[in-house]
Coordinates of C-alpha atoms and ligand atoms in Angstrom, one line a residue:
M1 CA 20.1 -107.3 92.6
K2 CA 18.6 -105.0 94.9
E3 CA 14.7 -105.2 96.0
R4 CA 12.4 -102.4 94.6
V5 CA 9.7 -101.8 96.9
A6 CA 6.6 -99.7 96.6
L7 CA 5.1 -97.8 99.5
Y8 CA 0.4 -97.6 98.5
P9 CA -0.8 -95.6 101.0
G10 CA -4.1 -93.8 101.7
S11 CA -7.4 -94.3 104.3
F12 CA -8.9 -97.8 102.1
D13 CA -12.4 -96.7 104.3
P14 CA -13.5 -99.6 103.8
I15 CA -10.8 -101.2 100.8
T16 CA -12.1 -101.9 97.5
L17 CA -12.3 -103.4 94.5
G18 CA -10.7 -100.7 93.1
H19 CA -7.3 -100.4 96.0
L20 CA -6.6 -104.0 94.6
D21 CA -6.9 -103.5 91.0
I22 CA -3.9 -100.7 91.7
L23 CA -2.5 -103.5 93.9
E24 CA -2.6 -106.5 92.1
R25 CA -1.2 -103.9 89.4
A26 CA 1.7 -102.5 90.9
T27 CA 3.3 -106.3 92.4
A28 CA 3.9 -106.5 88.4
I29 CA 5.6 -104.3 88.7
F30 CA 6.8 -103.7 92.4
D31 CA 9.1 -106.5 94.5
R32 CA 6.9 -106.1 97.5
V33 CA 4.0 -103.7 97.7
V34 CA 3.3 -102.3 101.6
M35 CA 0.0 -101.0 101.8
S36 CA -0.4 -98.5 104.7
V37 CA -3.6 -97.3 106.1
L38 CA -3.0 -94.1 107.2
R39 CA -3.7 -93.2 111.2
N40 CA -5.1 -89.7 111.1
P41 CA -7.0 -87.9 113.7
E42 CA -8.7 -85.3 111.8
K43 CA -10.9 -88.1 110.1
Q44 CA -13.7 -89.7 111.1
P45 CA -13.8 -92.9 109.7
L46 CA -16.4 -95.6 109.8
F47 CA -14.5 -98.3 110.7
S48 CA -11.7 -98.2 112.9
V49 CA -7.8 -98.9 111.8
E50 CA -7.4 -102.3 112.9
E51 CA -11.0 -103.1 111.2
R52 CA -9.6 -101.8 108.2
L53 CA -6.7 -103.2 108.3
Q54 CA -8.0 -106.4 109.2
L55 CA -10.2 -106.2 106.3
I56 CA -7.2 -105.7 103.8
H57 CA -5.6 -108.6 104.7
E58 CA -9.3 -110.7 104.2
S59 CA -9.3 -108.7 100.9
T60 CA -5.1 -110.1 100.3
R61 CA -4.5 -112.7 101.2
S62 CA -4.3 -114.1 97.3
L63 CA -2.0 -111.5 96.5
G64 CA 0.8 -113.6 98.8
G65 CA 4.0 -112.4 100.3
Q66 CA 5.0 -109.7 98.3
V67 CA 1.9 -107.9 99.6
E68 CA 2.7 -106.6 103.4
V69 CA 0.0 -104.3 105.6
D70 CA 0.8 -102.2 107.9
T71 CA -0.1 -98.5 109.1
F72 CA 1.6 -94.8 109.4
D73 CA 1.4 -91.4 111.1
G74 CA 3.2 -88.2 110.0
L75 CA 5.1 -88.0 106.4
T76 CA 4.2 -90.5 103.5
V77 CA 7.4 -89.9 102.6
E78 CA 9.4 -90.5 106.2
H79 CA 6.7 -93.7 105.5
A80 CA 8.2 -94.9 102.9
E81 CA 11.9 -94.1 103.3
R82 CA 11.1 -96.6 107.0
V83 CA 9.8 -99.6 104.8
G84 CA 12.6 -99.0 101.9
A85 CA 10.3 -97.2 98.6
I86 CA 11.3 -96.1 96.1
A87 CA 7.9 -95.0 95.0
I88 CA 4.7 -94.1 96.3
V89 CA 1.6 -95.5 94.1
R90 CA -1.6 -93.8 93.9
G91 CA -3.8 -95.1 91.6
L92 CA -6.0 -92.0 89.5
R93 CA -9.4 -92.2 88.4
A94 CA -11.3 -89.5 87.0
L95 CA -9.4 -86.0 86.1
S96 CA -10.7 -84.9 89.1
D97 CA -8.3 -86.3 91.5
F98 CA -5.7 -85.3 89.0
E99 CA -5.6 -82.0 91.0
T100 CA -4.6 -83.2 94.6
E101 CA -2.8 -86.2 93.9
F102 CA -0.7 -83.5 91.4
Q103 CA -0.8 -81.1 94.5
M104 CA 0.5 -84.1 96.6
A105 CA 2.7 -85.1 94.2
L106 CA 4.7 -82.4 94.3
M107 CA 4.9 -82.0 97.4
N108 CA 6.2 -85.4 98.2
R109 CA 9.1 -85.2 95.7
R110 CA 9.7 -81.6 97.3
L111 CA 10.8 -83.1 101.0
D112 CA 12.1 -86.4 99.5
P113 CA 13.4 -86.4 95.9
A114 CA 14.9 -89.3 96.6
V115 CA 11.3 -91.0 96.7
H116 CA 9.3 -91.6 93.0
T117 CA 5.3 -91.2 92.4
V118 CA 4.4 -93.9 90.3
F119 CA -0.2 -93.4 89.4
L120 CA -1.6 -96.5 87.7
M121 CA -4.5 -96.1 86.1
T122 CA -7.7 -97.2 87.2
S123 CA -9.0 -99.5 85.0
A124 CA -12.5 -98.4 83.3
P125 CA -15.0 -100.6 85.4
N126 CA -14.4 -98.7 88.6
V127 CA -13.6 -94.7 86.9
F128 CA -17.0 -93.6 89.0
M129 CA -15.6 -95.8 92.5
S130 CA -14.3 -94.5 95.7
S131 CA -15.3 -95.3 99.5
S132 CA -17.0 -92.9 100.1
I133 CA -19.4 -93.9 97.1
V134 CA -20.0 -97.4 97.7
K135 CA -20.2 -96.2 101.8
E136 CA -23.5 -94.0 99.9
V137 CA -24.8 -96.6 98.3
C138 CA -24.9 -99.2 100.8
R139 CA -26.3 -97.4 103.2
L140 CA -29.0 -95.8 100.8
G141 CA -30.0 -100.0 100.8
G142 CA -28.1 -100.4 97.3
D143 CA -26.0 -104.1 95.9
I144 CA -22.2 -102.8 96.2
S145 CA -20.7 -106.2 95.7
E146 CA -19.6 -105.7 91.8
F147 CA -17.5 -103.1 93.8
V148 CA -15.9 -104.8 97.3
S149 CA -15.3 -107.9 98.4
P150 CA -17.5 -110.5 99.9
T151 CA -16.0 -109.6 103.3
V152 CA -15.9 -106.4 103.2
A153 CA -19.8 -106.2 102.2
E154 CA -20.4 -107.8 104.7
A155 CA -19.1 -105.3 107.3
L156 CA -20.5 -103.0 106.0
R157 CA -23.8 -103.8 105.5
R158 CA -22.9 -104.7 109.7
R159 CA -21.5 -101.3 110.5
L160 CA -24.5 -99.3 108.1
G161 CA -27.6 -101.3 109.8
K162 CA -28.2 -103.4 106.6
A163 CA -27.6 -107.0 107.2
Ligands
PNS1 O1 -7.2 -92.8 100.2 P1 -6.8 -91.2 100.4 O2 -7.6 -90.8 101.7 O3 -7.1 -90.4 99.3 O4 -5.3 -91.3 100.8 C1 -4.6 -89.9 101.1 C2 -3.0 -89.7 101.8 C3 -3.4 -91.0 102.8 C4 -2.4 -90.2 100.5 C5 -2.5 -88.8 102.4 O5 -3.6 -88.1 102.6 C6 -0.9 -88.5 102.9 O6 -0.5 -88.9 102.5 N1 -1.3 -88.1 104.2 C7 0.0 -88.1 104.9 C8 0.6 -87.0 105.0 C9 1.9 -86.4 104.5 O7 2.7 -86.6 103.9 N2 1.2 -85.4 103.8 C10 2.1 -84.2 103.3 C11 2.3 -84.9 101.3 S1 1.2 -83.9 101.2

């Protein structure tokens, strides 16, 4: 039977336990999941693309060979096609995510009707979590150990001068 591949695109600046939860659940549905970091020159990330890749590699090691990590620029649907993905996976948190995600999903479908968007509802403890809010909590000296892996927590504390 043909291998079912999904693309999980995002900024992942940095990867949180919320992202890992979505990724892990995507691996239960698809044979292989490609987690792709967008190279976005318009954004000012805290971590470089290479640093984000390294943090993703370290955080996803336990998921084994089902997960691949790479980067992309340009259109997500074109990258989905490049990696042989039949679906784009996105996590949905609160209602506030819905509008943007709905817009992106419909645009992606217009661009390539063969690529489906699959939304996975975030697990309850992660509803309020985002990379941005975790960075803010860390910047203000709060405890982030519940939101990111120990490696990411250390990288965040160092980068934000809280180590
Ligand atoms: O983690 P993020 O920042 O919410 O991820 C957003 C991402 C990377 C999925 C989105 O910005 C994206 O798909 N960018 C690629 C450009 C693209 O394909 N645009 C047209 C469809 S919206």
